[in-house]
Coordinates of C-alpha atoms and ligand atoms in Angstrom, one line a residue:
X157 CA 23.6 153.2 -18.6
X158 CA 22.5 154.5 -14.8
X159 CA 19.9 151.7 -13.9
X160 CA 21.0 152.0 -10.2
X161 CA 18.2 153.9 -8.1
X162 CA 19.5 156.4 -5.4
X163 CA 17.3 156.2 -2.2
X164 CA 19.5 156.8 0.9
X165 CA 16.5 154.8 3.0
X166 CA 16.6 155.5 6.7
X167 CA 16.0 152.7 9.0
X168 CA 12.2 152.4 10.0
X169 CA 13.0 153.6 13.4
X170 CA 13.8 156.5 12.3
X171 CA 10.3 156.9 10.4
X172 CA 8.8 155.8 13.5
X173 CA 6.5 158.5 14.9
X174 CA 4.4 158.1 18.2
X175 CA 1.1 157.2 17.5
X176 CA 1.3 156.4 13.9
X177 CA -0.8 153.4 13.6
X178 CA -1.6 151.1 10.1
X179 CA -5.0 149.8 11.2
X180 CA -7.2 151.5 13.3
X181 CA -9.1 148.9 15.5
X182 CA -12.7 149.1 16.9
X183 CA -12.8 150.4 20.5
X184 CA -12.7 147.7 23.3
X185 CA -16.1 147.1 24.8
X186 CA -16.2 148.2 28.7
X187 CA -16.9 144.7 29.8
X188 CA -13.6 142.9 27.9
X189 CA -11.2 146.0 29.0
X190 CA -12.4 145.0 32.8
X191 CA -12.0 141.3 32.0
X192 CA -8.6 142.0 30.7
X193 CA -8.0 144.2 33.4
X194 CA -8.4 141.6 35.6
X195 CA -6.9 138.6 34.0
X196 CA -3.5 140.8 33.5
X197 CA -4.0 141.2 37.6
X198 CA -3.6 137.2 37.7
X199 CA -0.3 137.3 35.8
X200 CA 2.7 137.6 38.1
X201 CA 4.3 141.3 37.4
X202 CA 7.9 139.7 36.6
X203 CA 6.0 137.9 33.9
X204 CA 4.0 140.9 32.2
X205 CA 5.7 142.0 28.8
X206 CA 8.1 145.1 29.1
X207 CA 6.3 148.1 26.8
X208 CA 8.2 146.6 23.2
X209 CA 10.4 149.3 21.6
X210 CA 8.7 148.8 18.2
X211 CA 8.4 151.3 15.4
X212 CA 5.7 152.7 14.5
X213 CA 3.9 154.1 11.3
X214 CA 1.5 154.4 8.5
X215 CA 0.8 151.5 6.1
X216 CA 1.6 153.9 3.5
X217 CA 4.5 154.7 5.7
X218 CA 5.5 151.1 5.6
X219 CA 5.2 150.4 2.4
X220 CA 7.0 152.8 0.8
X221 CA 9.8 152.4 2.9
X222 CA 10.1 148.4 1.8
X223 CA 9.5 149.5 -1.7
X224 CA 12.7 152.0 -1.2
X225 CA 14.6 149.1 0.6
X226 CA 13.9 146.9 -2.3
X227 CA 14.6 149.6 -5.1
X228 CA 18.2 149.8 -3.1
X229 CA 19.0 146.1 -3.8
X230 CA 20.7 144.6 -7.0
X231 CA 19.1 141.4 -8.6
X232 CA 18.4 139.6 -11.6
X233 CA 15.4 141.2 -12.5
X234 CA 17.6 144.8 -12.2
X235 CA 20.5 143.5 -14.7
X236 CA 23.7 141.3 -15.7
X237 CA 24.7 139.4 -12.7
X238 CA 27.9 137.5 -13.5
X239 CA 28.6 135.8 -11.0
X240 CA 31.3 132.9 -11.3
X241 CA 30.2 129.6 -10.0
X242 CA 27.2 130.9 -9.0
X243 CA 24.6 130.7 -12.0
X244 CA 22.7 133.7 -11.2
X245 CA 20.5 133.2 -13.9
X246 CA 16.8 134.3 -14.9
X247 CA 14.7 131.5 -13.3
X248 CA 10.7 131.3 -14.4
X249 CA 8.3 133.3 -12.0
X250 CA 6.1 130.6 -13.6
X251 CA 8.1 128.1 -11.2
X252 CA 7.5 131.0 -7.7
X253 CA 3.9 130.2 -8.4
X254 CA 3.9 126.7 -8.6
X255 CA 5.9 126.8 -5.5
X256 CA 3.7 128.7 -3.8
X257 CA 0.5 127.1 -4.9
X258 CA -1.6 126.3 -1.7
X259 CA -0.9 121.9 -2.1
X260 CA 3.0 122.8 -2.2
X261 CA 2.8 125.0 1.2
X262 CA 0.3 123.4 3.4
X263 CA 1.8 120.1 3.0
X264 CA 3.1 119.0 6.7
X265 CA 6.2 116.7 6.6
X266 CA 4.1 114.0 9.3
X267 CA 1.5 113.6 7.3
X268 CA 0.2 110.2 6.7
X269 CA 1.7 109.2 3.4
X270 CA -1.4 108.0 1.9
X271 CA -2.6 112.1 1.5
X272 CA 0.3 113.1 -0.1
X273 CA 0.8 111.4 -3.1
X274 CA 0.7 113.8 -5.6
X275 CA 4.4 115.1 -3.4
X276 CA 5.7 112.0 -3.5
X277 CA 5.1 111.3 -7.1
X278 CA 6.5 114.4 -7.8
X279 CA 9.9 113.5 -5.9
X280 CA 9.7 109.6 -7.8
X281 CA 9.7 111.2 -11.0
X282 CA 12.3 114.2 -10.4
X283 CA 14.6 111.3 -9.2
X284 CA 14.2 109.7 -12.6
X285 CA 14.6 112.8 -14.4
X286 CA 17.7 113.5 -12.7
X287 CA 19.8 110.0 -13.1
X288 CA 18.5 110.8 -16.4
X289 CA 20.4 113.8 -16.5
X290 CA 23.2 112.5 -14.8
X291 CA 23.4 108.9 -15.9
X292 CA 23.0 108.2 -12.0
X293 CA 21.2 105.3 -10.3
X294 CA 19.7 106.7 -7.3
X295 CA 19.3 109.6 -5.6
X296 CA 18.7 111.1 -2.3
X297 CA 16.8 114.6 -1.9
X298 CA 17.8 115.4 2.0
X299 CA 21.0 117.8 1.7
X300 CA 20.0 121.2 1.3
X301 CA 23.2 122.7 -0.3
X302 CA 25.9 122.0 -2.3
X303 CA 28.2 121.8 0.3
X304 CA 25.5 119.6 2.4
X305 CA 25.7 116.7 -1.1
X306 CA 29.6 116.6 -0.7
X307 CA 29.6 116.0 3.2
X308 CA 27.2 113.5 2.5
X309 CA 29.5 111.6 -0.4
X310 CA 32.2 111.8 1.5
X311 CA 30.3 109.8 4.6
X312 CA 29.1 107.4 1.6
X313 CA 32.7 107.0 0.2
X314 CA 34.1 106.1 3.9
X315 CA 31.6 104.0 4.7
X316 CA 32.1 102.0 1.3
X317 CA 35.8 101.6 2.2
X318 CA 34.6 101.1 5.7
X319 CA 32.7 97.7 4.4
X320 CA 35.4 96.7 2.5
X321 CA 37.3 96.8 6.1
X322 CA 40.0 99.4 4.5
X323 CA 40.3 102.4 6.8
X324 CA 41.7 105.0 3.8
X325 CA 42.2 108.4 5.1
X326 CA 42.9 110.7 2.3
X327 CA 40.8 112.6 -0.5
X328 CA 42.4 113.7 -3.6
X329 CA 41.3 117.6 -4.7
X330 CA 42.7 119.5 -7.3
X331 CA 43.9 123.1 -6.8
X332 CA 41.2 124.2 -8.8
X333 CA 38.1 122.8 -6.9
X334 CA 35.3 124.7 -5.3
X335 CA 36.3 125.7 -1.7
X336 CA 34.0 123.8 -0.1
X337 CA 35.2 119.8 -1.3
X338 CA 38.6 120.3 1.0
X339 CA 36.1 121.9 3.7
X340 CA 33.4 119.1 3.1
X341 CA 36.4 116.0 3.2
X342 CA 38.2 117.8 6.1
X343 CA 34.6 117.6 8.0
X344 CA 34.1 114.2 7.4
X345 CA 37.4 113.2 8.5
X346 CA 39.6 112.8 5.5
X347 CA 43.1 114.4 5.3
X348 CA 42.9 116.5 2.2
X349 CA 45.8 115.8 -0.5
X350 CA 45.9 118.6 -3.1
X351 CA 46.9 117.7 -6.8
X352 CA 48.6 120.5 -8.9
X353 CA 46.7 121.6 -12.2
X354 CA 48.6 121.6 -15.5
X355 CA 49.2 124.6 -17.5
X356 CA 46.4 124.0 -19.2
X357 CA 44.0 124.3 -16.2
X358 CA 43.3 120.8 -16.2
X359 CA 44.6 117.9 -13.3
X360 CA 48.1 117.6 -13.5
X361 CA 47.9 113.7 -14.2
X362 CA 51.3 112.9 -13.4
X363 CA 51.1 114.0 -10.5
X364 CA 48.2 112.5 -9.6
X365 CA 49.1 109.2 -10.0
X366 CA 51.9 109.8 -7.3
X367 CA 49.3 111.0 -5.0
X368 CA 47.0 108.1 -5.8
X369 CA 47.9 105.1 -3.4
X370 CA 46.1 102.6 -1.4
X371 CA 45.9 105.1 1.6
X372 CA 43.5 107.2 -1.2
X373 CA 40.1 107.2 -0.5
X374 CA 38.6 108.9 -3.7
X375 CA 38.8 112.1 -5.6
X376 CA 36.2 114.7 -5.5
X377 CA 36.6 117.0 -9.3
X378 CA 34.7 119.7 -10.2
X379 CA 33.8 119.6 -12.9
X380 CA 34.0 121.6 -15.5
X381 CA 36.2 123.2 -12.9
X382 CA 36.2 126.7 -11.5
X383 CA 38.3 127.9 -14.5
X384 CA 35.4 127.3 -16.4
X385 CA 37.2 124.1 -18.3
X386 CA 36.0 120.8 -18.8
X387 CA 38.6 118.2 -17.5
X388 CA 40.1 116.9 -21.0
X389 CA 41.5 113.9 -19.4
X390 CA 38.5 112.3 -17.2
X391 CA 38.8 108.9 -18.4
X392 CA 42.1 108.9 -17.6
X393 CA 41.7 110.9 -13.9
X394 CA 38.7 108.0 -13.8
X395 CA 41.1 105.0 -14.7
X396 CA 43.9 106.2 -12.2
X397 CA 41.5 106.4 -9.1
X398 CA 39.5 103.4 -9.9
X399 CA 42.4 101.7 -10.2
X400 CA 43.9 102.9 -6.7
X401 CA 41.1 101.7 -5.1
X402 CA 39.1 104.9 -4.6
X403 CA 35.9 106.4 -5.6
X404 CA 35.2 109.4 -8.0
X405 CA 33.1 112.0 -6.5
X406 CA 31.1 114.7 -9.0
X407 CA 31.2 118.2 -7.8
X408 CA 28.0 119.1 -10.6
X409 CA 27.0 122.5 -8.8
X410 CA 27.3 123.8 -12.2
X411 CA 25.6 121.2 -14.3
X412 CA 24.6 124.4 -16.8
X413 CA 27.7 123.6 -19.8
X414 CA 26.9 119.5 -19.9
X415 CA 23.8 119.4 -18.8
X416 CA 21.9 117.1 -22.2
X417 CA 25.8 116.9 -23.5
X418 CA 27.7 114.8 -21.2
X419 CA 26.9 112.6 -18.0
X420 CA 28.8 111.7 -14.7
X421 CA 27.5 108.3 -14.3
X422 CA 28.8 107.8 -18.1
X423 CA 32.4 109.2 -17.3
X424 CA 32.6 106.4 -14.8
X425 CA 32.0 108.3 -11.3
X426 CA 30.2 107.2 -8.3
X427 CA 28.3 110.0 -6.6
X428 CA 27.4 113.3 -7.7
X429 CA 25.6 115.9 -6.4
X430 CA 24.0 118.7 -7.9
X431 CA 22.9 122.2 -7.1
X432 CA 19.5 122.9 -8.6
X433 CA 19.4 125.9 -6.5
X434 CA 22.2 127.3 -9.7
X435 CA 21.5 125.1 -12.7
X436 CA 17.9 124.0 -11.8
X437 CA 15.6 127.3 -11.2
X438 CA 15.6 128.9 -8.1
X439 CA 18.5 131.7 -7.7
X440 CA 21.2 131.0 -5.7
X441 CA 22.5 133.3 -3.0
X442 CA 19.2 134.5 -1.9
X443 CA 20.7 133.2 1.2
X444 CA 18.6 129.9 0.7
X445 CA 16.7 127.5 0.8
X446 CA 18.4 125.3 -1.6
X447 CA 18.7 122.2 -2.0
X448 CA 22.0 119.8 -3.6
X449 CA 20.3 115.9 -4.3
X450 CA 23.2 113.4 -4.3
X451 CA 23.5 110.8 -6.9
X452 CA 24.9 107.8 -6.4
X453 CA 25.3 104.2 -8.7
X454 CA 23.9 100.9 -8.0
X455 CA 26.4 99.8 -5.8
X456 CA 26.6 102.6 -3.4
X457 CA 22.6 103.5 -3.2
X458 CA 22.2 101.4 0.7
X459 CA 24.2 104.3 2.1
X460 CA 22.2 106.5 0.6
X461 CA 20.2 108.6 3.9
X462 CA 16.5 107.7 5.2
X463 CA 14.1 108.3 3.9
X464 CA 14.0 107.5 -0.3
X465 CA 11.5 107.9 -2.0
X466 CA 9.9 104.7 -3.8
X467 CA 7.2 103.3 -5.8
X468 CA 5.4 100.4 -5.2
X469 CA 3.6 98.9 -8.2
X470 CA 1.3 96.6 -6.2
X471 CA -0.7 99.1 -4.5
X472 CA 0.1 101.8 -7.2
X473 CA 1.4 103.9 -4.6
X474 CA 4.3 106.2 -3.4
X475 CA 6.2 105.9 0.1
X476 CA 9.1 107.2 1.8
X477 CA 11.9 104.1 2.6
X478 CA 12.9 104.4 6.2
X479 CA 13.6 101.1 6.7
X480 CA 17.8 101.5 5.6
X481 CA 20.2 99.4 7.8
X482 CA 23.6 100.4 5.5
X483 CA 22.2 104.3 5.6
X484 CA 25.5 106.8 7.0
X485 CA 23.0 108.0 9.3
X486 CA 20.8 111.4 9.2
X487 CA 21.5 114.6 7.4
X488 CA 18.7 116.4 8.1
X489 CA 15.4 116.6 9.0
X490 CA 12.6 115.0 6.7
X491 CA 13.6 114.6 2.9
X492 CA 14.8 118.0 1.7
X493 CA 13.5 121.0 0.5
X494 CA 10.5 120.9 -1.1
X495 CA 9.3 123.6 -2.7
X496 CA 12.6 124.1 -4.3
X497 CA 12.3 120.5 -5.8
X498 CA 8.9 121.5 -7.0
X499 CA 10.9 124.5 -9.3
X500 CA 13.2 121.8 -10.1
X501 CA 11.0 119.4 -12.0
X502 CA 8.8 122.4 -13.5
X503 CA 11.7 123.5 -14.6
X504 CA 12.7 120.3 -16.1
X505 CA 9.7 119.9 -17.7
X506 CA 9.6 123.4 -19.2
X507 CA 12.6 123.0 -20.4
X508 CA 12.7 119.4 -22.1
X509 CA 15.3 117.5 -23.3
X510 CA 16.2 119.6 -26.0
X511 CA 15.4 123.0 -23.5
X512 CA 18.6 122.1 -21.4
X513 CA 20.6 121.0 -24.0
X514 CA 20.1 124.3 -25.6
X515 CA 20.8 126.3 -22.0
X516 CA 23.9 124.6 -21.9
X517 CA 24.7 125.6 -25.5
X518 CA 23.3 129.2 -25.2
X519 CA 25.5 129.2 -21.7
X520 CA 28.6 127.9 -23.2
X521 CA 28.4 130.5 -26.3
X522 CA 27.6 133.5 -24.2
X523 CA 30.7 133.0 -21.8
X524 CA 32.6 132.2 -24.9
X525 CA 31.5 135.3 -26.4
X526 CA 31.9 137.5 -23.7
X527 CA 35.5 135.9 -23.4
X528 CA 36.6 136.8 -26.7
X529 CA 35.9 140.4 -26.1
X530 CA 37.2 140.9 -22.9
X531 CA 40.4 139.0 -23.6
X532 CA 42.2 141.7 -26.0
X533 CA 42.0 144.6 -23.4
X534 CA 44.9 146.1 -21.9
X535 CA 46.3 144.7 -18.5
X536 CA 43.8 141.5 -18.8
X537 CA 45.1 138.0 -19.2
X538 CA 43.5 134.6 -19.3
X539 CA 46.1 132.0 -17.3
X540 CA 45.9 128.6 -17.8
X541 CA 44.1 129.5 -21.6
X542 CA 45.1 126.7 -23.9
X543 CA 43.2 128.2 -27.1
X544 CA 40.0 126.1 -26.8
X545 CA 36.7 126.9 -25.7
X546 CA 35.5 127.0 -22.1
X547 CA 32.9 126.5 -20.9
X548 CA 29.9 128.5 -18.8
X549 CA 32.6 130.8 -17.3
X550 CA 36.1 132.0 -17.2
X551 CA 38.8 133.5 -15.1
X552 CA 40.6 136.8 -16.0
X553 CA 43.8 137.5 -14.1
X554 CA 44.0 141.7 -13.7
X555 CA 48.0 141.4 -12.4
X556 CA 49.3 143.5 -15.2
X557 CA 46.4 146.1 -14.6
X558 CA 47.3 146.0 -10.9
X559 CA 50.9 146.4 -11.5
X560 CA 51.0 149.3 -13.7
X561 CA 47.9 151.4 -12.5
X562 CA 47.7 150.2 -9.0
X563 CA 43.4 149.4 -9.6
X564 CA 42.8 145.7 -8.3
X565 CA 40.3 143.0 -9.1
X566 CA 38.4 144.7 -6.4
X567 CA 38.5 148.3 -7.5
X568 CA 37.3 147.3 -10.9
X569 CA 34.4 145.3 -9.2
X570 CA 33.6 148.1 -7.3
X571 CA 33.1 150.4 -10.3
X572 CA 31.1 147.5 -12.2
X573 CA 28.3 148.9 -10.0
X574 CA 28.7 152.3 -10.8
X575 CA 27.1 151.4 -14.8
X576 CA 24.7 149.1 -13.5
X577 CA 26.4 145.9 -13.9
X578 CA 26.6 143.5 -10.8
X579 CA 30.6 143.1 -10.2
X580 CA 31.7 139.2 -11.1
X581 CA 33.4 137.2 -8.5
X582 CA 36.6 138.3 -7.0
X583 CA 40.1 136.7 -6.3
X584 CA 38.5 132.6 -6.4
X585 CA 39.5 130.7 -7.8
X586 CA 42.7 131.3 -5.1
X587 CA 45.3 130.0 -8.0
X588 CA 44.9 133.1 -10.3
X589 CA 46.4 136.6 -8.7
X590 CA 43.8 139.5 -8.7
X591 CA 41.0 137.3 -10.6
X592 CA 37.5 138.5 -12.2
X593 CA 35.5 135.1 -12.5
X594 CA 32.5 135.4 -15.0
X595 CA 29.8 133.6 -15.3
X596 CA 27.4 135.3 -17.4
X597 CA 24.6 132.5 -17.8
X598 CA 22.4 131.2 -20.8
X599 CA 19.4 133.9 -19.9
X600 CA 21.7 137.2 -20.6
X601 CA 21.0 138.6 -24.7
X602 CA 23.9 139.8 -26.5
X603 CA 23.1 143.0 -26.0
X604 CA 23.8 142.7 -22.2
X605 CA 27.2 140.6 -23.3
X606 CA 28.2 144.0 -25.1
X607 CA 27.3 146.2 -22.4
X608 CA 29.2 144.0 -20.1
X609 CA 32.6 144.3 -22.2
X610 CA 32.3 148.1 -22.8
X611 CA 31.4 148.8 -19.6
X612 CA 34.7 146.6 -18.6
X613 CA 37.1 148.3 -21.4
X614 CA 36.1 151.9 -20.0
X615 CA 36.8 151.0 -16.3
X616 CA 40.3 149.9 -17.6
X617 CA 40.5 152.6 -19.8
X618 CA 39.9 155.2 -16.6
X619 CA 42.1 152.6 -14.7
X620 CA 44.5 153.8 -17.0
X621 CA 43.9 157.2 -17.2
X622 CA 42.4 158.5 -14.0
X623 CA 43.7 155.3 -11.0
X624 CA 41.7 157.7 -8.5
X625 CA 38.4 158.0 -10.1
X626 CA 38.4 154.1 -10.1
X627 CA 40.0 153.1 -6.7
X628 CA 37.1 155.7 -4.8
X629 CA 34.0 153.9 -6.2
X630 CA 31.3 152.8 -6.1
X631 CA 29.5 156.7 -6.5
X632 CA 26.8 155.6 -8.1
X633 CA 25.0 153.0 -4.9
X634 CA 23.2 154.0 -2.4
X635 CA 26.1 152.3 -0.3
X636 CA 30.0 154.0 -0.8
X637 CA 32.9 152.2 -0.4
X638 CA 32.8 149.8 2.9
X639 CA 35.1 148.3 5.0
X640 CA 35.7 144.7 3.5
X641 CA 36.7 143.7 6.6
X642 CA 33.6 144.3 8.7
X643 CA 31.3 143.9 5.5
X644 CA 32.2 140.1 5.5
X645 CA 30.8 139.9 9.2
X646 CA 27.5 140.4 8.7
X647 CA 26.7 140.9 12.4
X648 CA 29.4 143.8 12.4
X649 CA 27.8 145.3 9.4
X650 CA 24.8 145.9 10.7
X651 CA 25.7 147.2 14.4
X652 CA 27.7 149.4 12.8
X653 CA 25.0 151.3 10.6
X654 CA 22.6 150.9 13.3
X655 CA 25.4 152.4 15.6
X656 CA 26.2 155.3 12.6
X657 CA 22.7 156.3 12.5
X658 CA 22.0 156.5 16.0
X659 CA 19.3 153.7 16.1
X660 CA 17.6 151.9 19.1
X661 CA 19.7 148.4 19.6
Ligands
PLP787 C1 28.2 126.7 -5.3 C2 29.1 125.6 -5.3 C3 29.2 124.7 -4.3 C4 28.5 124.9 -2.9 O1 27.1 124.9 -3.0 P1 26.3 125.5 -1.8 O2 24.9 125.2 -2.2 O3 26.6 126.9 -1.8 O4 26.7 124.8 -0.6 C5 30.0 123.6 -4.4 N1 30.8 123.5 -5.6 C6 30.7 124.3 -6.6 C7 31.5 124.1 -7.8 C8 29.9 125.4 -6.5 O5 29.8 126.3 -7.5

């Protein structure tokens, strides 16, 4: 199945002709060309603007070459996007338009509070929704990632021991967590302790309680963790912490395989933070905005950032909380992204109670699904597999296929593209050699599941076959092969196809 269109689009400088023009405007009256004329006199000549080096063309011109541009790109409405860890699920269009609607957009962050009600009542009840969800009391709307919520709950978690005048240094993190919880401790000024995972893929609990002392400041888990599996001993993980002392951070990026099943704030942890921009509508790795609220219980909600949003039942009215002595200081500016929140609690309300449990179950089958296909081909193992389900994704280790064919995890990706399919993530998590993370969401229909595994057993099969046919793709893009080392500098990237196709800097 080809589903990948073929434009080669040159860059709009190079359509650029002299002359070409999208609007042609009225002739200047005599009198305002002298006026001008003599106003422009006035302006010092350092000061005039230089003669811009802007393209020029048609509207028809124009459009077709954005069309092309956009033909050229891969996305969720083109096909399977499988991203691990990432959610790159089919989000309502219903929730773009409420986004967009004119009372979402013209809304200015300094207006008086008393004109923007409805937005504040919208926040109120999202924040109920969502301890709801995550059997949280509080939360706080400002970060505007993921990795944004954990900074955040690491400030809260040192300024709880802070209060307690204990000056603990070190955060527990498993092997197995998302990248960023090391980065996000490291930043707020922890020293990072790493804790082993068992063979099962789960924390290594022996080990952690040797790691766990008085000098431990908390433990931030992801959860289910980037193997895809749900942490079988959490009361216990909960227990040892608790009892050292330290606080339990929720890393609920991917809330998509408990979301209506099982809560943080019921497994005994103190903040969590979520990503709606993955579980909650809006796609993530659009390059933004997003937004990652941060949940906290009763006893840690005065650290919580200025300003919250609150209800006061005298007046009957909504206002943003600035006034917050114990607060770890600002995040950001204002309280979040809005219109991302708006999708959120559409979403939420679409969906219903029963709608997210039923993602979460639809997610949970899919992956498991998928899994059970992909497992039985030749050169593909599953580490850390204990038998029993995952949950909204899973790891596959392509070591053997890499030893006996020389095709990596990154070949295979490459050739993904080549049938349509986006490649799943490759080599995270860092513990599994040569890994294909997938994470093929609640919104793909079996049909797309068994696309994905044949398409998968013929790459191996070629791999297997014909090495050479698989190690030179992608054929089938509008993009070859590309240097991974410059590709992941995106300012490299683009000098160097300007620079390739000759274009003005
Ligand atoms: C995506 C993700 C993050 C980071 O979220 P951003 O919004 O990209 O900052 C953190 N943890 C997990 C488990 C994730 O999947």
């Amino acid at each position: 199945m080809y589903r990948q269109s073929r434009w080669n689009e040159p860059l709009i400088f190079e359509i650029s002709r002299e002359g070409a023009v999208g609007h042609v405007l009225p002739k200047l009256e005599k009198e305002i060309s002298a006026q001008l004329k003599e106003a422009t006199n006035e302006i010092p000549k350092h000061l005039l603007r230089a003669k811009l080096n802007l393209p020029e063309a048609s509207e028809l011109e124009v459009v077709r070459h954005f069309t092309r541009l956009s033909q050229m790109n891969y996305g969720i409405s083109v096909g399977t996007y499988p991203l691990g860890s990432c959610t790159m699920k089919y989000n309502p269009v219903a929730n773009e338009r409420f986004a967009s609607l004119e009372k979402v957009q013209n809304v200015h962050p300094l207006q008086d509070q008393r004109t923007v009600q409805g937005s504040l009542e919208l926040l109120y009840r999202l924040e109920k929704s969502l301890c709801e969800i995550t059997g949280m009391h509080k939360f706080s709307f400002i970060p505007a990632a993921g990795a944004q919520g954990e900074f955040l709950g690491c400030l809260m978690v040192k300024a709880h021991h802070e209060e307690q005048g204990e000056h603990r240094r070190k955060m527990i993190v498993p092997d197995s967590a998302h990248g960023t919880n090391p980065a996000s401790a490291e930043m707020a000024g922890f020293q990072v302790d790493v804790v082993k995972s068992d063979e099962t893929g789960c924390v290594d609990i022996e080990e952690l309680e040797t790691i766990a002392t008085e000098e431990t400041a908390g433990l931030m888990l992801t959860n289910p963790n980037t193997l895809g599996i749900f942490e079988r001993n959490i009361e216990e993980i909960v227990q040892i912490i608790h009892g050292a002392g330290g606080l339990l951070y929720y890393d609920g990026a991917n809330l998509n395989a408990i979301m209506g099943k099982a809560r943080p704030g019921d497994m005994g942890f103190d903040i969590v933070h979520l990503n709606v921009h993955k579980t909650f509508s809006t796609p993530h790795g659009g390059g933004g905005p997003g937004a990652g609220p941060v949940g906290v219980t009763k006893e840690l909600q005065k650290f919580l950032p200025a300003p919250t949003v609150e209800y006061q039942s005298a007046t009957h009215s909504y206002y943003l909380d600035y006034n917050r002595p114990k607060a770890v200081g600002k995040m950001k500016m204002f309280y979040g992204n809005f219109a991302v929140y708006v999708k959120t609690y559409a979403y939420i309300l679409m969906m219903g109670a029963e709608g997210l449990q039923l993602a979460a179950e639809a997610s949970v089958l899919g992956s498991n699904y998928l899994l059970s296909k992909l497992r039985t081909l030749r050169g593909v193992a599953v580490p850390f597999d204990s038998g029993e389900p995952h949950k909204h994704e899973f790891v596959l280790s392509l070591s053997q296929l890499a030893k006996e064919t020389g095709v990596r995890a990154l070949d295979t990706a490459k050739r993904f593209l080549d049938h349509g399919v986006h490649a799943p993530i490759t080599y995270f998590p860092l513990i599994i050699d040569e890994a294909l993370m997938v994470e093929p969401t609640e919104s793909e229909p079996k049909r797309e599941l068994d696309n994905f595994a044949e398409v998968m057993s013929k790459i191996i099969e070629e791999a297997y076959h014909e090495p050479k046919k698989v190690l030179g793709a992608p054929y089938n893009t509008s993009v070859g092969r590309i240097n991974e080392v410059k590709a992941s500098h995106p300012k490299t990237l683009c000098l160097s196809w300007r620079m390739k196709r000759g274009a003005p800097r």
